[in-house]
JSON list of C-alpha atoms in Angstrom, two decimals:
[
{"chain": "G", "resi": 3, "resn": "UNK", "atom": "CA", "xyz": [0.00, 0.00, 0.00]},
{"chain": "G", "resi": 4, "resn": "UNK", "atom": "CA", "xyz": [0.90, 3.34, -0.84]},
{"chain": "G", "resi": 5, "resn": "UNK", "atom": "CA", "xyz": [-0.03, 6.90, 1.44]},
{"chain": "G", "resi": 6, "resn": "UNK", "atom": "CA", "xyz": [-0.11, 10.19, 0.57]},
{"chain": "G", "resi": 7, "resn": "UNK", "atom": "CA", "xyz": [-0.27, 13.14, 2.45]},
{"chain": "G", "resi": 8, "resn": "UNK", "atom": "CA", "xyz": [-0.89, 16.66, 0.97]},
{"chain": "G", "resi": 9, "resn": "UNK", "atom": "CA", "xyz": [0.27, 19.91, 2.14]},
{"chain": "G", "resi": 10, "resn": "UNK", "atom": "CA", "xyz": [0.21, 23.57, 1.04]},
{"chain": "G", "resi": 11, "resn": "UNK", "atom": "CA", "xyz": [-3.55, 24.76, -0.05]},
{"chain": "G", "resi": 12, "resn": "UNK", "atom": "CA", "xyz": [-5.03, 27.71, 1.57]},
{"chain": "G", "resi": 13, "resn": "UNK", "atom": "CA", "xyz": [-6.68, 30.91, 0.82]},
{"chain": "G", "resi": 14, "resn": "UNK", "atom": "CA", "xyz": [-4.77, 33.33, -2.19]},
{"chain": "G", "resi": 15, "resn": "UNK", "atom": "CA", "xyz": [-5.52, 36.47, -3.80]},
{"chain": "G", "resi": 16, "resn": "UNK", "atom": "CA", "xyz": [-6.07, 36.38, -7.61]},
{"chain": "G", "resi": 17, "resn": "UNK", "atom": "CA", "xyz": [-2.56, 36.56, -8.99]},
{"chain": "G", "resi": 18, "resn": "UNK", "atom": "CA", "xyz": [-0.81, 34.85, -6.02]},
{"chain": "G", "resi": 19, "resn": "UNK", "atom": "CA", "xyz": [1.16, 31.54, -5.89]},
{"chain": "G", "resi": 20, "resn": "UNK", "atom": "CA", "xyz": [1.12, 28.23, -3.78]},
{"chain": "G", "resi": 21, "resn": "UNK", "atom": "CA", "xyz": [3.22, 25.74, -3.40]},
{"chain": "G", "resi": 22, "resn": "UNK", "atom": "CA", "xyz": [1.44, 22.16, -2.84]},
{"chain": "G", "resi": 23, "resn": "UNK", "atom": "CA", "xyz": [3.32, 18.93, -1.65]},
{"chain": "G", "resi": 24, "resn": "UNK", "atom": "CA", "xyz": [3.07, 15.38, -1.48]},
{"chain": "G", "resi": 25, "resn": "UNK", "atom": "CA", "xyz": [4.71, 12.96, 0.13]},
{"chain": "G", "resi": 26, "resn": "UNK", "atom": "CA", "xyz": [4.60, 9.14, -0.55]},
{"chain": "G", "resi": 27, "resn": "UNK", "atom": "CA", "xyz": [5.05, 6.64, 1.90]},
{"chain": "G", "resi": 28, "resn": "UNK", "atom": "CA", "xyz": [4.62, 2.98, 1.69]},
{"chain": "G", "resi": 29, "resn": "UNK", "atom": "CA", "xyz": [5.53, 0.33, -0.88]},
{"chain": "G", "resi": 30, "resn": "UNK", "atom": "CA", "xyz": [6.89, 2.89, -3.34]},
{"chain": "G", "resi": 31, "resn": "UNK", "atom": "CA", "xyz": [7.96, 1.45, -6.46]},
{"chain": "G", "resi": 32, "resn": "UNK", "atom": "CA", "xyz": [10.74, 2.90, -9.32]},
{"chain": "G", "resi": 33, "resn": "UNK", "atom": "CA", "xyz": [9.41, 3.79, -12.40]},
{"chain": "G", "resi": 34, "resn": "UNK", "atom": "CA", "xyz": [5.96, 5.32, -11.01]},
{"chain": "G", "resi": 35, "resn": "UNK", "atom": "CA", "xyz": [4.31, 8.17, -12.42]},
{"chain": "G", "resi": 36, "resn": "UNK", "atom": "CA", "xyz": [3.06, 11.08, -9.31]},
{"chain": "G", "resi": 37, "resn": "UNK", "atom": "CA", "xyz": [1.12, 14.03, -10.01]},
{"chain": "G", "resi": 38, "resn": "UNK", "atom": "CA", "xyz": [-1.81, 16.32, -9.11]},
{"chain": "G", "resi": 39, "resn": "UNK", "atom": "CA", "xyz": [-5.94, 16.48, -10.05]},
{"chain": "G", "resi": 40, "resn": "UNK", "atom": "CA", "xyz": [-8.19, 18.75, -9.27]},
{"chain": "G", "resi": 41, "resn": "UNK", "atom": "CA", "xyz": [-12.15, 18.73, -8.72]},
{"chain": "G", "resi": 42, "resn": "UNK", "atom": "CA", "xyz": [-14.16, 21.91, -8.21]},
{"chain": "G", "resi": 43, "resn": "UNK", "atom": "CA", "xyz": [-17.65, 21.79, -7.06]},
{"chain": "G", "resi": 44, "resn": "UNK", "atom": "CA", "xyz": [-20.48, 20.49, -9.32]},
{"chain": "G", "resi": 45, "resn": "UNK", "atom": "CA", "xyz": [-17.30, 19.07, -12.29]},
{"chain": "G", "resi": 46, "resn": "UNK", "atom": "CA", "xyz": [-15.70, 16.27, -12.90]},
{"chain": "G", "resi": 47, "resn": "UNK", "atom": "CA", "xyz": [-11.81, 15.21, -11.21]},
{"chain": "G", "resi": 48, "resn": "UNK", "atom": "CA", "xyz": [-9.25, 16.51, -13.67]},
{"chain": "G", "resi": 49, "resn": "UNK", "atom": "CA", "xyz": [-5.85, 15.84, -14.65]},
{"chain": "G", "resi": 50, "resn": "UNK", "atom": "CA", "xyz": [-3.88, 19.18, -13.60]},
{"chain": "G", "resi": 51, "resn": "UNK", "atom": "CA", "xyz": [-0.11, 17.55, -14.10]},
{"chain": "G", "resi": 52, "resn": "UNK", "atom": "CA", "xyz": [1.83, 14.64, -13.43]},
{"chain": "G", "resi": 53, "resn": "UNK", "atom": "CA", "xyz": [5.40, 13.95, -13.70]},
{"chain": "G", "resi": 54, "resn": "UNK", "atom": "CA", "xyz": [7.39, 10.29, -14.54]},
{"chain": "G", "resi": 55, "resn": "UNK", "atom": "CA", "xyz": [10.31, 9.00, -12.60]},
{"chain": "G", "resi": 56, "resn": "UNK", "atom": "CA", "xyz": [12.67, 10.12, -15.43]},
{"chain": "G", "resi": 57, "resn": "UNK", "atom": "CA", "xyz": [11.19, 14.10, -15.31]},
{"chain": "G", "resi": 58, "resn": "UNK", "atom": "CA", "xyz": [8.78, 13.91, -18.17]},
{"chain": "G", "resi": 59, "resn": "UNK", "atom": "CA", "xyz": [6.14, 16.20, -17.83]},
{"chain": "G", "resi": 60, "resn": "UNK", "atom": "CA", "xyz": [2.23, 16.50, -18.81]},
{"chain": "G", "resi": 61, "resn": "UNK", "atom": "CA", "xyz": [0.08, 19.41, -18.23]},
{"chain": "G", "resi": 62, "resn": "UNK", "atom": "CA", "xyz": [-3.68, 20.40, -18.61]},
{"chain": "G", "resi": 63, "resn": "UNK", "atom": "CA", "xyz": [-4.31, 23.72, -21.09]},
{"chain": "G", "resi": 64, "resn": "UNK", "atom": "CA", "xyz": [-5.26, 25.50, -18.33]},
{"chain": "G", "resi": 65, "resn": "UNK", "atom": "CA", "xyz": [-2.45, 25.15, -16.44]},
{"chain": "G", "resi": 66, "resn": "UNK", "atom": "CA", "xyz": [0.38, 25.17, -19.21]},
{"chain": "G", "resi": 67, "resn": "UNK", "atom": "CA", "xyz": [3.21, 28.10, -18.34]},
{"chain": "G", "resi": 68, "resn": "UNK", "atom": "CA", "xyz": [1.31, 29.18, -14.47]},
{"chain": "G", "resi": 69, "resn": "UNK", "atom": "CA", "xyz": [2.09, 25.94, -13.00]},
{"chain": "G", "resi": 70, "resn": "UNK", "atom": "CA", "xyz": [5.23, 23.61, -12.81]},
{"chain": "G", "resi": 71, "resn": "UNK", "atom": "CA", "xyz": [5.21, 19.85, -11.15]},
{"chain": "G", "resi": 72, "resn": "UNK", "atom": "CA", "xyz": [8.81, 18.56, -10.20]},
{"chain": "G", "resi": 73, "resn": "UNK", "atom": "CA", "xyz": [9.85, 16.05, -7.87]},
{"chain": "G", "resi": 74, "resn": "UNK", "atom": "CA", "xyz": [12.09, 14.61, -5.40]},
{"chain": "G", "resi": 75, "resn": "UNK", "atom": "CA", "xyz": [12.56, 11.22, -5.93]},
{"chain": "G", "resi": 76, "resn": "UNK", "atom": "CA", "xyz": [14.87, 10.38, -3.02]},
{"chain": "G", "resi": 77, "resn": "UNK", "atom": "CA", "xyz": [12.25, 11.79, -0.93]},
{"chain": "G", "resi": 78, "resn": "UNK", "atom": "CA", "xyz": [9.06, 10.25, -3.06]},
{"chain": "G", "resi": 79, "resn": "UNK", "atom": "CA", "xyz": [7.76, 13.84, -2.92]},
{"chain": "G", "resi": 80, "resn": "UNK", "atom": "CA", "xyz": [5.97, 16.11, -5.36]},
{"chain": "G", "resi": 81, "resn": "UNK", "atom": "CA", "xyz": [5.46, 19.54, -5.72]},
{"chain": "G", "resi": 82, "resn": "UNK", "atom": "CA", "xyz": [3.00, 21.69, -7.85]},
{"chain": "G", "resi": 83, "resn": "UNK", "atom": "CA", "xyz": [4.08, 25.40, -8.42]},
{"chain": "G", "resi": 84, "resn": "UNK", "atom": "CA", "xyz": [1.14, 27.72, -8.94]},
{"chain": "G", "resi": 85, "resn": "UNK", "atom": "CA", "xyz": [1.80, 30.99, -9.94]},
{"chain": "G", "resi": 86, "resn": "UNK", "atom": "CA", "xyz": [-0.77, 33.70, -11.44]},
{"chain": "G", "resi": 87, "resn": "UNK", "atom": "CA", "xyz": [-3.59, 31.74, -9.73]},
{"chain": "G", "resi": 88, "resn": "UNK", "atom": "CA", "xyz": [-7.13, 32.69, -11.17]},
{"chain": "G", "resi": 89, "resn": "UNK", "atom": "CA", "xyz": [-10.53, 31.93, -9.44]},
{"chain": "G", "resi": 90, "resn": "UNK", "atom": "CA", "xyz": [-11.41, 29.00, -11.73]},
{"chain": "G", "resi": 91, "resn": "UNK", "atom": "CA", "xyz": [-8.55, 27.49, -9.68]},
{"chain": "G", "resi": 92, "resn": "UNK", "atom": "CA", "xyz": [-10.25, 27.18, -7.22]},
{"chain": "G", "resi": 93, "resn": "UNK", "atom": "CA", "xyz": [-10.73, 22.98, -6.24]},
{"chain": "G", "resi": 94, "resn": "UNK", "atom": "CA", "xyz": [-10.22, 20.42, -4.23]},
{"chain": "G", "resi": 95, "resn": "UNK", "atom": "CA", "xyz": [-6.12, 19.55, -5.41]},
{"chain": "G", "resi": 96, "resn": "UNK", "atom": "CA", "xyz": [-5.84, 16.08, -5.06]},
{"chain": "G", "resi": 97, "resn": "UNK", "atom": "CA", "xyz": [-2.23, 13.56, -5.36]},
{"chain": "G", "resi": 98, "resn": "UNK", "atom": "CA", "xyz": [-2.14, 10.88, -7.34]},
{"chain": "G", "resi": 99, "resn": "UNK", "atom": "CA", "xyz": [1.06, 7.96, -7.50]},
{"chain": "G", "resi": 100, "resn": "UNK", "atom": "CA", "xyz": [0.23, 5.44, -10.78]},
{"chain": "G", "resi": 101, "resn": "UNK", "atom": "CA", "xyz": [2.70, 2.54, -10.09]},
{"chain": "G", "resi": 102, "resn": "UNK", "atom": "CA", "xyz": [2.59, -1.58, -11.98]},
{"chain": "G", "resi": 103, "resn": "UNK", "atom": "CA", "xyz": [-1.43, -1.74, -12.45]},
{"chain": "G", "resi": 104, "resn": "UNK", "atom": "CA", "xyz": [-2.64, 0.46, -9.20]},
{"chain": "G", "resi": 105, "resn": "UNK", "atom": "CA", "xyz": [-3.16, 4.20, -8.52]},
{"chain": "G", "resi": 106, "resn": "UNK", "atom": "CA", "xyz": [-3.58, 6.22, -5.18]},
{"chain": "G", "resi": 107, "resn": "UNK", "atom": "CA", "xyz": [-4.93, 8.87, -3.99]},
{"chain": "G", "resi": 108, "resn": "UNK", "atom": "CA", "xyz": [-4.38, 11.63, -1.49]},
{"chain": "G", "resi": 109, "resn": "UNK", "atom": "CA", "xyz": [-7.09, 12.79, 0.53]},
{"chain": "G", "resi": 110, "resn": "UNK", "atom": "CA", "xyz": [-7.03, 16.34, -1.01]},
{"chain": "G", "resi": 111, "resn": "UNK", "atom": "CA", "xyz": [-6.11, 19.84, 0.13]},
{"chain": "G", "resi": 112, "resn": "UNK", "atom": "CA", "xyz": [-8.36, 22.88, -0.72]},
{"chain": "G", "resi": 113, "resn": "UNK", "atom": "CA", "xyz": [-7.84, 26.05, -2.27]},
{"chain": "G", "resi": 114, "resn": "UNK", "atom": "CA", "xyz": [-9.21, 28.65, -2.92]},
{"chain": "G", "resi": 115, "resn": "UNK", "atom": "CA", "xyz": [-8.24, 31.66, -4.72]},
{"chain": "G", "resi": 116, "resn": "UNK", "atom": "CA", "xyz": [-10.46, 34.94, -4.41]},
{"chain": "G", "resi": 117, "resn": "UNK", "atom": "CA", "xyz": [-9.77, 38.65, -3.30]}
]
């Protein structure tokens, strides 16, 4: 079993940034793929980013160039960057680790972006 444990939403201005974390604990396996979805109220859960073992990247259009995913490996951590954060932002942000033929989730951290 894999857990994950999200830190970093809150309460921003439009314009502002956060900086969301995750970190992995568990049976944590090379080669896995970790990133971030979002679901605001009344839509669907949504692919925001995700990031392979090796660095390779994926982003949603509504996120490309305001948000960057990296991660630690050594520490089975990852980040999402969110700069120039607009209202429709606004969501449950929720972790995700894909690894062999199972996928886990985090339990979600909130935020919400209004002046």
């Amino acid at each position: 079993q894999v857990q994950l444990v999200e830190s970093g939403g809150g309460l921003v201005q439009p314009g502002g940034s956060l900086r969301l974390s995750c970190a992995a604990s568990g049976s944590i396996f090379s080669g896995n793929i970790m990133g971030w979805y979002r679901q605001a109220p009344g839509k669907e859960r949504e692919l925001v980013a995700h990031i392979t073992s090796g660095g390779s990247t994926n982003y949603a259009d509504s996120v490309k160039g305001r948000f960057t995913v990296s991660r630690d490996n050594a520490k089975n951590t990852v980040y999402l960057q969110m700069n120039s954060l607009k209202p429709e932002d606004t969501a449950v942000y929720y972790c995700n680790v894909r690894q062999a033929v199972s996928a886990y989730w985090g339990k979600g951290t909130l935020v919400t972006v209004s002046s």
